[in-house]
CSV table of C-alpha atoms in Angstrom, one decimal:
chain,number,residue,atom,x,y,z
A,350,UNK,CA,39.6,-0.9,32.8
A,351,UNK,CA,40.9,1.6,35.2
A,352,UNK,CA,40.6,0.3,38.8
A,353,UNK,CA,39.0,3.0,41.2
A,354,UNK,CA,41.2,5.5,43.3
A,355,UNK,CA,43.9,4.6,39.9
A,356,UNK,CA,44.7,7.9,37.8
A,357,UNK,CA,45.7,7.3,34.2
A,358,UNK,CA,48.9,8.8,33.2
A,359,UNK,CA,49.8,10.0,29.8
A,360,UNK,CA,53.5,10.9,28.7
A,361,UNK,CA,52.8,14.8,27.0
A,362,UNK,CA,56.4,15.3,25.9
A,363,UNK,CA,57.0,16.5,22.4
A,364,UNK,CA,57.5,14.1,19.8
A,365,UNK,CA,60.5,15.9,18.8
A,366,UNK,CA,62.1,17.4,21.7
A,367,UNK,CA,65.2,18.1,20.1
A,368,UNK,CA,63.2,20.3,17.6
A,369,UNK,CA,64.9,23.7,16.2
A,370,UNK,CA,61.4,25.1,17.8
A,371,UNK,CA,63.0,24.1,21.4
A,372,UNK,CA,66.7,25.0,20.7
A,373,UNK,CA,67.7,28.2,22.6
A,374,UNK,CA,71.2,29.4,20.9
A,375,UNK,CA,72.4,30.6,23.9
A,376,UNK,CA,76.0,32.6,24.2
A,377,UNK,CA,77.5,29.2,25.2
A,378,UNK,CA,76.4,27.6,21.4
A,379,UNK,CA,75.7,30.6,19.3
A,380,UNK,CA,79.0,30.8,17.6
A,381,UNK,CA,78.8,27.2,16.8
A,382,UNK,CA,74.9,27.4,15.3
A,383,UNK,CA,76.0,30.2,13.1
A,384,UNK,CA,79.1,28.6,11.7
A,385,UNK,CA,77.0,25.1,10.9
A,386,UNK,CA,73.9,27.4,9.6
A,387,UNK,CA,76.2,29.6,7.2
A,388,UNK,CA,78.0,26.4,6.2
A,389,UNK,CA,74.7,24.7,5.2
A,390,UNK,CA,73.7,27.7,3.4
A,391,UNK,CA,76.8,27.9,1.2
A,392,UNK,CA,76.7,24.2,0.2
A,393,UNK,CA,73.2,24.9,-0.8
A,394,UNK,CA,74.1,27.4,-3.3
A,395,UNK,CA,77.3,25.6,-4.0
A,396,UNK,CA,77.2,21.8,-3.5
A,397,UNK,CA,81.2,21.3,-4.5
A,398,UNK,CA,82.1,23.7,-1.3
A,399,UNK,CA,83.0,21.6,1.7
A,400,UNK,CA,82.7,22.3,5.4
A,401,UNK,CA,84.2,20.4,8.4
A,402,UNK,CA,83.2,21.4,11.6
A,403,UNK,CA,83.5,19.7,15.4
A,404,UNK,CA,81.8,20.9,18.6
A,405,UNK,CA,82.7,19.6,21.6
A,406,UNK,CA,82.1,20.1,25.6
A,407,UNK,CA,80.7,18.6,28.8
A,408,UNK,CA,77.5,16.6,29.0
A,409,UNK,CA,74.4,18.7,29.1
A,410,UNK,CA,75.8,21.5,27.3
A,411,UNK,CA,73.6,21.1,24.3
A,412,UNK,CA,75.9,19.1,21.5
A,413,UNK,CA,72.9,16.5,20.7
A,414,UNK,CA,70.2,19.4,20.5
A,415,UNK,CA,72.2,21.4,18.4
A,416,UNK,CA,73.0,18.8,16.0
A,417,UNK,CA,69.4,17.9,15.9
A,418,UNK,CA,68.3,21.3,15.2
A,419,UNK,CA,71.1,22.2,12.4
A,420,UNK,CA,70.1,18.7,10.9
A,421,UNK,CA,66.3,19.7,10.8
A,422,UNK,CA,67.7,23.2,9.2
A,423,UNK,CA,69.8,21.3,6.4
A,424,UNK,CA,66.5,19.4,5.8
A,425,UNK,CA,64.6,22.7,5.3
A,426,UNK,CA,67.1,24.1,3.0
A,427,UNK,CA,66.5,20.7,0.7
A,428,UNK,CA,70.1,19.3,1.2
A,429,UNK,CA,70.4,15.6,0.5
A,430,UNK,CA,71.4,13.5,3.3
A,431,UNK,CA,75.0,12.9,1.8
A,432,UNK,CA,75.9,16.8,1.5
A,433,UNK,CA,74.9,17.3,5.4
A,434,UNK,CA,76.1,14.6,7.6
A,435,UNK,CA,76.0,14.8,11.2
A,436,UNK,CA,77.7,12.6,13.7
A,437,UNK,CA,77.6,12.2,17.5
A,438,UNK,CA,80.2,10.8,19.3
A,439,UNK,CA,78.8,10.9,22.8
A,440,UNK,CA,81.0,10.3,25.7
A,441,UNK,CA,84.0,8.9,23.9
A,442,UNK,CA,85.6,8.8,20.3
A,443,UNK,CA,86.2,4.9,20.1
A,444,UNK,CA,88.5,3.3,17.6
A,445,UNK,CA,85.1,1.6,16.0
A,446,UNK,CA,83.9,5.0,15.2
A,447,UNK,CA,87.1,6.0,12.7
A,448,UNK,CA,86.0,3.9,9.8
A,449,UNK,CA,82.7,5.6,9.3
A,450,UNK,CA,84.2,9.0,10.5
A,451,UNK,CA,86.9,8.8,8.0
A,452,UNK,CA,84.8,7.6,4.9
A,453,UNK,CA,82.4,10.4,5.4
A,454,UNK,CA,85.2,12.7,6.1
A,455,UNK,CA,87.2,11.9,3.1
A,456,UNK,CA,83.9,12.2,0.9
A,457,UNK,CA,82.8,15.6,2.0
A,458,UNK,CA,86.2,17.2,1.8
A,459,UNK,CA,86.6,15.8,-1.7
A,460,UNK,CA,82.9,16.0,-3.3
A,461,UNK,CA,81.4,18.7,-1.1
A,462,UNK,CA,79.1,19.2,2.0
A,463,UNK,CA,78.9,19.9,5.2
A,464,UNK,CA,80.0,17.3,8.1
A,465,UNK,CA,79.5,18.3,11.5
A,466,UNK,CA,80.4,15.9,14.5
A,467,UNK,CA,80.0,16.4,18.0
A,468,UNK,CA,81.7,14.9,21.2
A,469,UNK,CA,82.5,15.5,24.7
A,470,UNK,CA,86.3,15.2,24.3
A,471,UNK,CA,88.6,18.0,23.2
A,472,UNK,CA,89.8,17.4,19.5
A,473,UNK,CA,93.7,17.6,21.1
A,474,UNK,CA,93.1,14.8,23.7
A,475,UNK,CA,95.9,12.0,22.3
A,476,UNK,CA,93.2,9.4,23.5
A,477,UNK,CA,91.6,9.7,20.1
A,478,UNK,CA,92.9,7.7,17.4
A,479,UNK,CA,95.4,9.4,15.1
A,480,UNK,CA,93.6,9.4,12.0
A,481,UNK,CA,90.6,11.0,13.5
A,482,UNK,CA,92.3,13.6,15.8
A,483,UNK,CA,94.5,14.7,12.7
A,484,UNK,CA,90.8,15.3,10.6
A,485,UNK,CA,88.8,16.9,13.7
A,486,UNK,CA,91.7,19.5,14.0
A,487,UNK,CA,92.1,20.1,10.1
A,488,UNK,CA,88.4,21.6,10.4
A,489,UNK,CA,86.8,24.5,12.4
A,490,UNK,CA,86.2,23.9,16.1
A,491,UNK,CA,83.9,25.3,18.5
A,492,UNK,CA,84.0,24.8,22.3
A,493,UNK,CA,80.3,24.7,23.8
A,494,UNK,CA,79.6,26.3,27.4
A,495,UNK,CA,76.7,26.5,29.6
A,496,UNK,CA,74.6,29.2,29.4
A,497,UNK,CA,74.8,32.3,31.5
A,498,UNK,CA,72.4,32.5,34.0
A,499,UNK,CA,71.0,35.2,32.5
A,500,UNK,CA,69.6,33.3,29.8
A,501,UNK,CA,68.2,30.6,32.0
A,502,UNK,CA,64.5,32.0,31.7
A,503,UNK,CA,64.1,31.4,28.0
A,504,UNK,CA,65.6,28.0,28.2
A,505,UNK,CA,63.4,27.0,31.3
A,506,UNK,CA,60.3,28.1,29.2
A,507,UNK,CA,61.8,25.8,26.3
A,508,UNK,CA,62.2,22.7,28.4
A,509,UNK,CA,58.6,23.1,30.0
A,510,UNK,CA,57.2,23.6,26.5
A,511,UNK,CA,58.9,20.2,25.5
A,512,UNK,CA,56.6,18.6,28.4
A,513,UNK,CA,53.7,20.4,27.7
A,514,UNK,CA,53.8,22.5,31.2
A,515,UNK,CA,52.4,25.9,31.4
A,516,UNK,CA,53.4,27.8,34.5
A,517,UNK,CA,53.0,31.4,35.4
A,518,UNK,CA,55.8,33.9,35.3
A,519,UNK,CA,55.4,34.4,38.9
A,520,UNK,CA,56.1,29.9,39.3
A,521,UNK,CA,59.1,30.5,36.9
A,522,UNK,CA,60.6,33.0,38.7
A,523,UNK,CA,60.3,31.0,41.7
A,524,UNK,CA,61.9,28.5,39.7
A,525,UNK,CA,64.9,30.4,39.2
A,526,UNK,CA,65.9,31.5,42.4
A,527,UNK,CA,65.7,27.6,43.4
A,528,UNK,CA,67.3,25.7,40.5
A,529,UNK,CA,70.4,24.5,40.9
A,530,UNK,CA,73.0,26.1,38.6
A,531,UNK,CA,73.5,23.2,36.1
A,532,UNK,CA,71.3,23.1,33.6
A,533,UNK,CA,71.7,19.4,32.8
A,534,UNK,CA,69.6,18.7,36.3
A,535,UNK,CA,66.8,21.2,34.9
A,536,UNK,CA,64.9,18.4,32.6
A,537,UNK,CA,64.8,15.9,35.8
A,538,UNK,CA,62.8,18.2,38.1
A,539,UNK,CA,60.9,19.4,35.0
A,540,UNK,CA,60.0,15.4,34.3
A,541,UNK,CA,59.0,15.0,37.9
A,542,UNK,CA,57.0,18.1,37.9
A,543,UNK,CA,55.0,16.7,34.7
A,544,UNK,CA,54.6,13.3,36.3
A,545,UNK,CA,53.0,14.6,39.6
A,546,UNK,CA,50.7,16.8,37.5
A,547,UNK,CA,49.3,13.6,35.2
A,548,UNK,CA,49.3,11.3,37.8
A,549,UNK,CA,47.5,13.1,40.6
A,550,UNK,CA,45.6,15.4,38.0
A,551,UNK,CA,47.2,18.5,39.7
A,552,UNK,CA,47.4,21.8,37.8
A,553,UNK,CA,51.1,22.8,37.3
A,554,UNK,CA,51.8,25.6,39.9
A,555,UNK,CA,53.7,26.7,43.1
A,556,UNK,CA,52.2,23.4,45.1
A,557,UNK,CA,53.7,21.2,43.0
A,558,UNK,CA,56.8,23.0,42.4
A,559,UNK,CA,57.3,23.2,46.1
A,560,UNK,CA,56.6,19.3,46.6
A,561,UNK,CA,59.4,18.4,43.9
A,562,UNK,CA,61.9,20.5,45.6
A,563,UNK,CA,61.2,19.4,49.3
A,564,UNK,CA,61.6,15.8,47.8
A,565,UNK,CA,65.2,16.6,46.1
A,566,UNK,CA,66.6,19.7,47.7
A,567,UNK,CA,68.6,21.5,45.7
A,568,UNK,CA,71.7,23.2,46.7
């Protein structure tokens, strides 16, 4: 039972925060997204065709969301799991990753399908085990980049929607003028806005936004 003076909080984040509906294919990822979706379509038409793709870039550039979005696209096309495989290496491609990746790579190459892998490391990084590095370099490569500042608005709206936060255009303009230029930090700010709104039963608006920025001054 809730004690007097306490406000119950509920996590209103989307159950599928990395779903396709929230993915914004900005200029830094658009080429890779097109390549993966085209590969999926071609394999749907010809299951014997093989497409090997590696996307890479710094933390926060959208690798995980791209993989999840494209995996959802493969499911919508009706491709079986063994014909569309998505591997997220994370920060570093370790020797432990090699057996599984090499097995999937060879199966995809010989039997057909799409293999999309993602990581922070450039495929030319010599710290990557040679057998994995050579296979990455044999496929299509896409280096992901952060969005241009002019593309921030739809990305901000998507991040807010994931947390069920509705802001006026005026409030979004306020955010755009004050947000740091690193998209990786956006979600942490929006999480704090959601927390204040839920814990104190306050509407999302300039008052809450100003309080969040006062807590964590942005440069």
